[in-house]
Structures are given as structure tokens and as C-alpha cells.
PDB file of C-alpha atoms in Angstrom:
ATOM      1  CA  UNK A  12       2.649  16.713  -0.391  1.00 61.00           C
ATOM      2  CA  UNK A  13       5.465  14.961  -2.017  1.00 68.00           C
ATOM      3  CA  UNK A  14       4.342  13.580  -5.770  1.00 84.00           C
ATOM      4  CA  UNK A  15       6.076  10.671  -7.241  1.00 91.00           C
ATOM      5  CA  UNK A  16       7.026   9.949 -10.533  1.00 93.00           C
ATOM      6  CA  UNK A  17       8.195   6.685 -12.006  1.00 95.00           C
ATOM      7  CA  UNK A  18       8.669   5.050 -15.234  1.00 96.00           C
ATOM      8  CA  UNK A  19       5.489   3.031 -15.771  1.00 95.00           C
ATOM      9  CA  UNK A  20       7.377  -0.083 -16.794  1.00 96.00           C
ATOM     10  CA  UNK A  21      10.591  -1.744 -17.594  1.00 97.00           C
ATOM     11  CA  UNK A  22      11.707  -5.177 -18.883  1.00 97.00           C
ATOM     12  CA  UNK A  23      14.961  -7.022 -18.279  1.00 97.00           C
ATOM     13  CA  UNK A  24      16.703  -9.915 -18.842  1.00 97.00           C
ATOM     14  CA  UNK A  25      16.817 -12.856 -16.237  1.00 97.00           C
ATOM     15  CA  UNK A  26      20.279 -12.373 -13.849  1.00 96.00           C
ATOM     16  CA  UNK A  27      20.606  -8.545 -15.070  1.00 97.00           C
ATOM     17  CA  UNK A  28      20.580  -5.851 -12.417  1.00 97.00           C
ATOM     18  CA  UNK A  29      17.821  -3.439 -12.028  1.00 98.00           C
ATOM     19  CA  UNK A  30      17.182   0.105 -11.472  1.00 98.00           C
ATOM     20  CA  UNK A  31      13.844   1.376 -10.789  1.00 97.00           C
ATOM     21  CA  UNK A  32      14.765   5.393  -9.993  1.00 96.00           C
ATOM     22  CA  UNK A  33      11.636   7.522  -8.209  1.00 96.00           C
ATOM     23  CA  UNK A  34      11.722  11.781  -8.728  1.00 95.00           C
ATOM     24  CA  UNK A  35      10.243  13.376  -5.520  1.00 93.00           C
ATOM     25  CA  UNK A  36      11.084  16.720  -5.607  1.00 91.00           C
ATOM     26  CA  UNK A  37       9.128  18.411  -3.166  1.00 89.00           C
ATOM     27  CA  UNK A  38      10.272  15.959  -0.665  1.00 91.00           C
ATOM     28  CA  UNK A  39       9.756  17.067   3.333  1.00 89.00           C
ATOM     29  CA  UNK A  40      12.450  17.058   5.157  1.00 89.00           C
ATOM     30  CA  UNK A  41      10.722  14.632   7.558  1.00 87.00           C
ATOM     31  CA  UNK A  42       9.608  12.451   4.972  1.00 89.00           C
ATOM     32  CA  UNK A  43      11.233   8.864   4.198  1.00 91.00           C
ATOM     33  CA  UNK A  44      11.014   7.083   0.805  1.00 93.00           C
ATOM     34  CA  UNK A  45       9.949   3.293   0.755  1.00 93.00           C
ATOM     35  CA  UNK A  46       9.778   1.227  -1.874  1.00 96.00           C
ATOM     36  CA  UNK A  47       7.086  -1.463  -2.010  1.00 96.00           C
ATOM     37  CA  UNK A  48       6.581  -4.679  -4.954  1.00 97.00           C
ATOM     38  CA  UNK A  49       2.936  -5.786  -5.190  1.00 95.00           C
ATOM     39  CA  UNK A  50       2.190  -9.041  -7.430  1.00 95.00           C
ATOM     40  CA  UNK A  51      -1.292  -9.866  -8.923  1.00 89.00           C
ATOM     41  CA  UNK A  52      -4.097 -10.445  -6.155  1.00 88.00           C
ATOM     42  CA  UNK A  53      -1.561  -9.718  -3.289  1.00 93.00           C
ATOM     43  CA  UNK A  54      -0.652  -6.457  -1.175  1.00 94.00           C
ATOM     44  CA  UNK A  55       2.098  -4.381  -1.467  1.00 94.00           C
ATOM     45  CA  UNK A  56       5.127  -5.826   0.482  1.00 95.00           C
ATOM     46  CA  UNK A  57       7.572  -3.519   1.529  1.00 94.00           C
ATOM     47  CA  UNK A  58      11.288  -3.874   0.508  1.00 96.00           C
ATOM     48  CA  UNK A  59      13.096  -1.180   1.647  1.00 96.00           C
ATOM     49  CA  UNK A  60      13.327   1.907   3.263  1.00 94.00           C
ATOM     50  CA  UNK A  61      15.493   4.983   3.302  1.00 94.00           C
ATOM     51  CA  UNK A  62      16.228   8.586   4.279  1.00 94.00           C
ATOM     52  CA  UNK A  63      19.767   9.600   2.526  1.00 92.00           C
ATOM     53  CA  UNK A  64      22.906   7.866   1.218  1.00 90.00           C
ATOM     54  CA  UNK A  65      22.628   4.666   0.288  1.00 95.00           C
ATOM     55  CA  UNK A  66      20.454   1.318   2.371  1.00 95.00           C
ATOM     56  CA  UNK A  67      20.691  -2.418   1.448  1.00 95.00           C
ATOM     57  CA  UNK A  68      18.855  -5.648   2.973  1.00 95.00           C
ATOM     58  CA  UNK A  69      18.913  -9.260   1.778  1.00 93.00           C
ATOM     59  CA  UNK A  70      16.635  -7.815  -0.777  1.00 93.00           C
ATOM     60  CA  UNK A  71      17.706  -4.589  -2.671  1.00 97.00           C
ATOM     61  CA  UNK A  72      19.542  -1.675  -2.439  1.00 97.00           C
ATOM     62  CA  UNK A  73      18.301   2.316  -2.190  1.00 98.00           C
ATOM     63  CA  UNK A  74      20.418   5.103  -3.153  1.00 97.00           C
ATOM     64  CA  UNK A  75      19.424   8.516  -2.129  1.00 97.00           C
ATOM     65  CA  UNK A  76      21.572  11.660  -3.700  1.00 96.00           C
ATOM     66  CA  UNK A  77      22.297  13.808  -1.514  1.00 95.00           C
ATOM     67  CA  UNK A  78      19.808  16.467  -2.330  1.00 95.00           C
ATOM     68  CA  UNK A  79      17.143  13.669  -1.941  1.00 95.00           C
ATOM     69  CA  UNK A  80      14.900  14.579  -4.756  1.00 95.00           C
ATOM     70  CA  UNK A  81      14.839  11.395  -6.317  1.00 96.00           C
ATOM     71  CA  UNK A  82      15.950   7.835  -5.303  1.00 96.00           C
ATOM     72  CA  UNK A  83      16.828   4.740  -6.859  1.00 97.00           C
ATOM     73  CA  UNK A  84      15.799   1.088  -6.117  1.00 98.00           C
ATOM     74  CA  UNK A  85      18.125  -1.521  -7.437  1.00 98.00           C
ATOM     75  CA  UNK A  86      17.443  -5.594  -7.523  1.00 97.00           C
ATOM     76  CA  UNK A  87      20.658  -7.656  -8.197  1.00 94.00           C
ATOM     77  CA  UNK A  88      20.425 -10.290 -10.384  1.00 93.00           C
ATOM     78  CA  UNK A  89      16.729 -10.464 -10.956  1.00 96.00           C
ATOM     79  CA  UNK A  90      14.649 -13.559 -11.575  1.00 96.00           C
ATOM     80  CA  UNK A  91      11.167 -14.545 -13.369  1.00 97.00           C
ATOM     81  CA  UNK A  92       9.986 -14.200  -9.569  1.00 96.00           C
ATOM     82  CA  UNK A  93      10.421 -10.531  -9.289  1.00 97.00           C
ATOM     83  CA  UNK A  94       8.313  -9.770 -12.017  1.00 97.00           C
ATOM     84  CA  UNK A  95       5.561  -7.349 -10.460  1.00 97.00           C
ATOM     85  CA  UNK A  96       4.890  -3.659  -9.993  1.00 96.00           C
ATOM     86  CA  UNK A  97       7.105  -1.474  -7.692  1.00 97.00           C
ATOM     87  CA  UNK A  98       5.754   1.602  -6.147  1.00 95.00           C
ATOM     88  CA  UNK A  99       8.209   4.548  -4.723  1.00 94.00           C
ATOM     89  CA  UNK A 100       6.450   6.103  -1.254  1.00 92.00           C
ATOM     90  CA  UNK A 101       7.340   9.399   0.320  1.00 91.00           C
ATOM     91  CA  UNK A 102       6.398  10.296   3.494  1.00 84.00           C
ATOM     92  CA  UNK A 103       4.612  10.319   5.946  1.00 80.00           C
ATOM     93  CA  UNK A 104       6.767  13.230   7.563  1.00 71.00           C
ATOM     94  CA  UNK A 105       5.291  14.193  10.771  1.00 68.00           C
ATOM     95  CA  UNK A 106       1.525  13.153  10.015  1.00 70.00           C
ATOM     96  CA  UNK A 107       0.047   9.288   9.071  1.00 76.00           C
ATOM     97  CA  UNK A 108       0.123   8.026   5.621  1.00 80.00           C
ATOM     98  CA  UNK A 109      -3.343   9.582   4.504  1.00 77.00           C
ATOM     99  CA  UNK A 110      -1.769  11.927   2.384  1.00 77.00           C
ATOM    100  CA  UNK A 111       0.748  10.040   0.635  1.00 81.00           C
ATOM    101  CA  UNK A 112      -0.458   8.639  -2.205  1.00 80.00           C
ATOM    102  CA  UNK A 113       0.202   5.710  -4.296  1.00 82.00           C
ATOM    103  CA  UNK A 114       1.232   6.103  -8.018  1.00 82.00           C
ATOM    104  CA  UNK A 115       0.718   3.710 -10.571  1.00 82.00           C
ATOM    105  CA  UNK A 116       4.144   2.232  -9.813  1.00 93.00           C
ATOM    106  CA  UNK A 117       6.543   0.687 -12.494  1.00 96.00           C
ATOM    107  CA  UNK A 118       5.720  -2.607 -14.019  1.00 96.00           C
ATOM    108  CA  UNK A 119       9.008  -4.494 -14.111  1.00 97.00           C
ATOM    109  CA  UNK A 120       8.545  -7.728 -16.861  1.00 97.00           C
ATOM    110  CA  UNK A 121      11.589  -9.356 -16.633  1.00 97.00           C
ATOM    111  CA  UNK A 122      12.155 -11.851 -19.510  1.00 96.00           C
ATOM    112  CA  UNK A 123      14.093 -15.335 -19.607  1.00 94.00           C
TER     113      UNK A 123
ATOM    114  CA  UNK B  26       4.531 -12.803  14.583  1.00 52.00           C
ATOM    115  CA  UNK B  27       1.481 -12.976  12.196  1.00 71.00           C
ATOM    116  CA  UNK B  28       1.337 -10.284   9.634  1.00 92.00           C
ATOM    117  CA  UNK B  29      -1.615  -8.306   8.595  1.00 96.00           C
ATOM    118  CA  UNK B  30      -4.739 -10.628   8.213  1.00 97.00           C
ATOM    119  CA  UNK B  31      -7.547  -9.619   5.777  1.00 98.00           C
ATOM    120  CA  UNK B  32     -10.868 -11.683   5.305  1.00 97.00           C
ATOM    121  CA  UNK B  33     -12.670 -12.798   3.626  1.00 97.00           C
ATOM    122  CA  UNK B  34     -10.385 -13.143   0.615  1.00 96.00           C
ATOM    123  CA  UNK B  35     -13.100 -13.123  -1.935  1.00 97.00           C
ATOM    124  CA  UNK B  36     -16.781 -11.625  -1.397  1.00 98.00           C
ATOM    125  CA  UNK B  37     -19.661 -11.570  -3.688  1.00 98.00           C
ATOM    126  CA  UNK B  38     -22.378  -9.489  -3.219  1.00 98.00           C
ATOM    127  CA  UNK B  39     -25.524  -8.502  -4.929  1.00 98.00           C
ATOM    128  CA  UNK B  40     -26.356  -5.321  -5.812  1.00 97.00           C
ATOM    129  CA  UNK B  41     -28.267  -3.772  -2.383  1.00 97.00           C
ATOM    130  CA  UNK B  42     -26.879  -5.935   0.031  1.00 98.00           C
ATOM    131  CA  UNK B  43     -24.200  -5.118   2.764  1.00 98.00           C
ATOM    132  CA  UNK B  44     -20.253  -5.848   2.424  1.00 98.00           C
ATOM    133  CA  UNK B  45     -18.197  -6.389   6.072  1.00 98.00           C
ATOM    134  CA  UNK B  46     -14.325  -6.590   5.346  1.00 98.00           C
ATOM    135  CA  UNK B  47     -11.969  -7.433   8.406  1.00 98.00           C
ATOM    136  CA  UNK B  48      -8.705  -6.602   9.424  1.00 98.00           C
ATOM    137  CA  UNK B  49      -6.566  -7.767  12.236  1.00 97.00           C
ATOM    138  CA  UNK B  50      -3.537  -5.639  12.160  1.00 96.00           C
ATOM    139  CA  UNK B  51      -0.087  -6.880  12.984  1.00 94.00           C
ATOM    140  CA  UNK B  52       0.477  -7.252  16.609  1.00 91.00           C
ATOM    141  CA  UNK B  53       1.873  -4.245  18.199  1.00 88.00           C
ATOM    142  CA  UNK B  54       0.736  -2.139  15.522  1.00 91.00           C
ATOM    143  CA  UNK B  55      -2.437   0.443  16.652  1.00 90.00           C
ATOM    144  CA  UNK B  56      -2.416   2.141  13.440  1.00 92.00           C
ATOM    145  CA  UNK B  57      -5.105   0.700  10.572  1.00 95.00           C
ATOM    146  CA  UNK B  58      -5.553   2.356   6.746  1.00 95.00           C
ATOM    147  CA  UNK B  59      -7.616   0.600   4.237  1.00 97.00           C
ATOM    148  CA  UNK B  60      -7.133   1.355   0.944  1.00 96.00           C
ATOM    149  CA  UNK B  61      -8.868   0.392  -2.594  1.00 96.00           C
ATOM    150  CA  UNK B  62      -7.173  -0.577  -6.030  1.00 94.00           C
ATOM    151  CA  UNK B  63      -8.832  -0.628  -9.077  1.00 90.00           C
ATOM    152  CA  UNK B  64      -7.342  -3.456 -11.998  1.00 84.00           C
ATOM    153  CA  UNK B  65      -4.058  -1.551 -13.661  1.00 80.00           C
ATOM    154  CA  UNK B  66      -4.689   1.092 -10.866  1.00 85.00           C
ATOM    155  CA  UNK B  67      -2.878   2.183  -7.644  1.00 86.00           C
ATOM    156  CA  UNK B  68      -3.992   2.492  -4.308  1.00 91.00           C
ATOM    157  CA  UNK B  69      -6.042   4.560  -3.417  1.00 93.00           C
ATOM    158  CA  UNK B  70      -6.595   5.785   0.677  1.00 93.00           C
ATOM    159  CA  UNK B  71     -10.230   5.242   1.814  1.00 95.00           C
ATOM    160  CA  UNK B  72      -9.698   5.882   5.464  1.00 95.00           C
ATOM    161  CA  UNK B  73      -7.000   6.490   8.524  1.00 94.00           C
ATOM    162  CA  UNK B  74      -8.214   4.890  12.446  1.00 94.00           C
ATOM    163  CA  UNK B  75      -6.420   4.195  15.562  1.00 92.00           C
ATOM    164  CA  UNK B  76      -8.115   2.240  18.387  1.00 89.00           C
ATOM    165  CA  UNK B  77     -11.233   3.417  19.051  1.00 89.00           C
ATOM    166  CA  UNK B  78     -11.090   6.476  16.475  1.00 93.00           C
ATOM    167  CA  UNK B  79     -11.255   7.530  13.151  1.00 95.00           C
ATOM    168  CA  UNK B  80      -8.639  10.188  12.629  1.00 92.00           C
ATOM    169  CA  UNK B  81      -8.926  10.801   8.519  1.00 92.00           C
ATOM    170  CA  UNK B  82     -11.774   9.605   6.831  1.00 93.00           C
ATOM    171  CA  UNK B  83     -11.456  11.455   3.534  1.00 92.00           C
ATOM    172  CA  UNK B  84     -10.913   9.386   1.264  1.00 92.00           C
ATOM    173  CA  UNK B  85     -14.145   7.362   2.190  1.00 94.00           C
ATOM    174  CA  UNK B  86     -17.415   8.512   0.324  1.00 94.00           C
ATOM    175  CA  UNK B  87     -19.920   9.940   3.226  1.00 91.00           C
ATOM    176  CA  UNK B  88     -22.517   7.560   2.325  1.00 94.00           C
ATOM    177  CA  UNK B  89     -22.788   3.614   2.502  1.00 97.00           C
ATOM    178  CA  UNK B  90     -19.383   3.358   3.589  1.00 97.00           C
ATOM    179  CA  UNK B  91     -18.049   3.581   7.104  1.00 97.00           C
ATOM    180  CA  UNK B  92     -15.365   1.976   9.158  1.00 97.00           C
ATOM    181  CA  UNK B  93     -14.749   0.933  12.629  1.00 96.00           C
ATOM    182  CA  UNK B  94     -11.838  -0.202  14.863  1.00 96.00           C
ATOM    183  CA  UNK B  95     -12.669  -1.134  18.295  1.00 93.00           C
ATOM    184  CA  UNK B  96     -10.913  -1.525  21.268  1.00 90.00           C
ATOM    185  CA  UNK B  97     -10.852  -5.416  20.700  1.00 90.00           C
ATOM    186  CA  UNK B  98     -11.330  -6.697  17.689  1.00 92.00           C
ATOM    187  CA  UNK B  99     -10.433  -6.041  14.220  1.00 95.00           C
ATOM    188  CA  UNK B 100     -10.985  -3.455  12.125  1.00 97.00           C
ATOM    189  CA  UNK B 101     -13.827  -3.549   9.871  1.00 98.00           C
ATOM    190  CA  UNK B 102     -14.574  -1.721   6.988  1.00 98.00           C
ATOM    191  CA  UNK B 103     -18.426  -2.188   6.117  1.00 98.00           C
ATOM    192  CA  UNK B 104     -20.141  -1.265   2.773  1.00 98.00           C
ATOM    193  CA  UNK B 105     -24.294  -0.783   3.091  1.00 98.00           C
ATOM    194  CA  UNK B 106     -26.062  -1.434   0.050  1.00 98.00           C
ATOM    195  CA  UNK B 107     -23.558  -1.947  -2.507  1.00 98.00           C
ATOM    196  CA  UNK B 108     -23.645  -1.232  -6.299  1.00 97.00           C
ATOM    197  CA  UNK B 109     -21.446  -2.854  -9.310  1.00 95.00           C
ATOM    198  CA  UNK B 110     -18.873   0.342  -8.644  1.00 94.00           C
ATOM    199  CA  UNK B 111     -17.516  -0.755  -5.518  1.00 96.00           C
ATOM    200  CA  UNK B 112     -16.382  -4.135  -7.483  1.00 96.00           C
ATOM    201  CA  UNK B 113     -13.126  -3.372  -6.209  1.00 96.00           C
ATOM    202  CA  UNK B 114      -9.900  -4.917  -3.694  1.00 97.00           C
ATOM    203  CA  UNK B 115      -9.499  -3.348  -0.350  1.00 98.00           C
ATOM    204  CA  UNK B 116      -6.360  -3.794   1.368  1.00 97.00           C
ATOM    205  CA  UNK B 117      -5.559  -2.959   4.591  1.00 97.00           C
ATOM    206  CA  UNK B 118      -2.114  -1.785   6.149  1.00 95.00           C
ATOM    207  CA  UNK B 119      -1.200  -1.173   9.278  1.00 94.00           C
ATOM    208  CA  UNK B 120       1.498   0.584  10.986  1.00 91.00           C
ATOM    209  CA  UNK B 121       3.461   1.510  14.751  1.00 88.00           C
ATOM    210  CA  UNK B 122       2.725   4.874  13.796  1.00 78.00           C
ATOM    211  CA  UNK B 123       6.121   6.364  14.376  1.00 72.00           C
ATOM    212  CA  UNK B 124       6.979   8.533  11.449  1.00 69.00           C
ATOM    213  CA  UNK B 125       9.130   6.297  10.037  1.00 78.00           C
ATOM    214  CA  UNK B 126       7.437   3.363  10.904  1.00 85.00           C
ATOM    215  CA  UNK B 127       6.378   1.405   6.874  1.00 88.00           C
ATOM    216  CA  UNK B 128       2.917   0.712   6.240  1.00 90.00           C
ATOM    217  CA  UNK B 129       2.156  -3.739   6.238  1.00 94.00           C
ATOM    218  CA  UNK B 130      -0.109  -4.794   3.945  1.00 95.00           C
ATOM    219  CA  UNK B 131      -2.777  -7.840   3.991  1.00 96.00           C
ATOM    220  CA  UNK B 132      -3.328  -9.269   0.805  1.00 95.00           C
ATOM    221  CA  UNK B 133      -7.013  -7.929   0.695  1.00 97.00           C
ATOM    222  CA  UNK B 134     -10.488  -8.545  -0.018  1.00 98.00           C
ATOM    223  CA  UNK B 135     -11.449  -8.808  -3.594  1.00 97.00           C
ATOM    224  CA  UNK B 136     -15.562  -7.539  -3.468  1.00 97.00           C
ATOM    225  CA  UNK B 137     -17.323  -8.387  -6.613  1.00 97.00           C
ATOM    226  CA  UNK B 138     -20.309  -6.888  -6.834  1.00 97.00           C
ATOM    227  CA  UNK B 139     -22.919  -8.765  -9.085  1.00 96.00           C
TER     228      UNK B 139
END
């Protein structure tokens, strides 16, 4: 099972990029990382999702080194709105998501 | 195309009685997990069904607690005689159930147990 580890929280400016980076390295080679942001009294939403090199939506961007033992989620520019916590998922490699387990994600505050 | 619906979104229950939470997965998707979180905690996996089975139950405790999803209808996770301690939010997610196919999350059930 691949364990996660994350900083447990981060504060930036308003406009400033950020980088959230996840260590995974027992990672499957079947697995996938997926990053998810969760506010107060809401579910996890997912943002993005990756298996090697580099991914980017509307929303974020995920870089995966080559050796895929850790990845990083960046948010351009954030905003008061993005304030929440941000969990780093690997898996579920050839089974369902019962054993991949959430951490206690990173708690980005960002600041005006 | 609706995503994952969860109700109710708030439940009280005294101590003793029975808790029914509901989840109607997004369409297309056969896959269900429900989860719990703690406050400052993460999520924790309760239990793993498709249609009409249960295919990892582990993380549920083996009594009071069971879950269902039937052929037609949601998915309902039910909670017999409940105690402060399961004060808790349950979320569901549910998935395609390809292997690379994200978990989507309802915004859950917050059970408060009095």
C-alpha cells in the first residue's frame, strides 16, 4: 500500500503560486496519484489526476518526476477561495479504493 | 449530469435509535464507498459495494452498522442503535470502477448523536 506524506499546512499570499508536493514512495506501478481540496462541511472534490510527467486543467497543474515517488500540485495565482485542505491519493492500482487511505492532507491558509 | 447526492444533510439522533444515510451515486457510476471524517481528521473507509454486493466491508465495525446497495435505489448506509461516538460525517464517493477512474464525492451527512 502506497503511504502519503504531506506537509500538514501552508500559508500564502493572495495571487502567489502554490506548491503542495506529496512523497509516495512505495508507489505501484499501477497506481495513479490524485489530488483532491475539501472545504469545511463539504466533500472532497477532485482536481487533478496524474500518472507521470507533468498534467494541467483549468484548475492546477501536477508534476510527476520521473521516478514517481513523489508529486507536486501547483495552484496559480491563488485566491481567499482556495483556502481549504488538499489531500494527495495514490492508487487504486489494480483493486478499488478500499485500501488507499486518506491522510490528514495539507491545510493551505492563504492570506490577503 | 447530477453529481453524487447524499441525504439527509444533517441528522440528529438520540442515543439508541437508528441512523439511515442515502446515496445516489453519479449516473453511470456502479461503484459506491462511504467513508467517515472525524473534525481536523481525514477520511476514513467504512465500506466498498457494487450493485447488489458488498465487496470490502472492513472498515465497517461488525455490529450496528451495515450497508446496502440494491439493484434500484440508492445506497444506504444504516446505523442501529447509535451512541454519542458515531457523532461523525459520512461521505459517500462513487466511482466507474476502472482503475483509473477518481473517486466523486457527495458533500455528506453530518450525524450528531445526542
Amino acid at each position: 500500500l502506497a503511504k502519503t506524506t504531506q506537509p500538514i499546512s501552508m500559508d500564502s499570499y493572495e495571487g502567489q503560486e502554490v506548491n503542495i508536493t506529496c512523497s509516495h514512495n512505495n508507489i505501484a506501478t499501477n497506481d495513479y496519484i490524485t489530488w483532491y481540496q475539501q472545504f469545511p462541511s463539504q466533500g472532497p472534490r477532485f482536481i487533478i489526476q496524474g500518472y507521470k510527467t507533468k498534467v494541467k486543467n483549468e484548475v492546477a497543474s501536477l508534476f510527476i518526476p520521473a521516478d514517481r515517488k513523489s508529486s507536486t500540485l501547483s495552484l496559480p495565482r491563488v485566491s481567499l477561495s482556495d483556502t481549504a485542505v488538499y489531500y494527495c491519493l495514490v492508487g487504486p492500482g489494480s483493486g478499488g479504493y478500499q485500501k488507499v487511505t486518506f491522510g490528514t492532507g495539507t491545510k493551505l491558509q492563504v492570506i490577503p | 449530469n447530477a453529481g453524487v447526492m447524499q441525504n439527509p444533510r444533517h441528522l440528529v439522533r438520540r442515543r439508541g435509535q437508528e441512523a439511515r444515510l442515502r446515496c445516489s451515486p453519479m449516473k453511470g457510476h456502479s461503484h459506491v464507498y462511504w467513508y467517515r471524517q472525524l473534525p481536523e481528521e481525514g477520511l476514513k473507509f467504512m465500506v466498498y459495494l457494487q450493485k447488489e454486493n458488498i465487496i470490502d466491508e472492513s472498515g465497517m465495525p461488525k455490529e450496528r452498522f451495515s450497508a446496502e446497495f440494491p439493484k434500484e435505489g440508492p445506497s444506504i448506509l444504516r446505523i442501529q442503535q447509535v451512541v454519542r461516538g458515531d457523532s461523525a460525517a459520512y461521505f459517500c464517493a462513487s466511482s466507474e470502477g476502472q482503475f483509473n477512474s477518481p473517486l466523486h464525492f457527495g458533500n455528506g451527512t453530518r450525524l450528531t448523536v445526542t
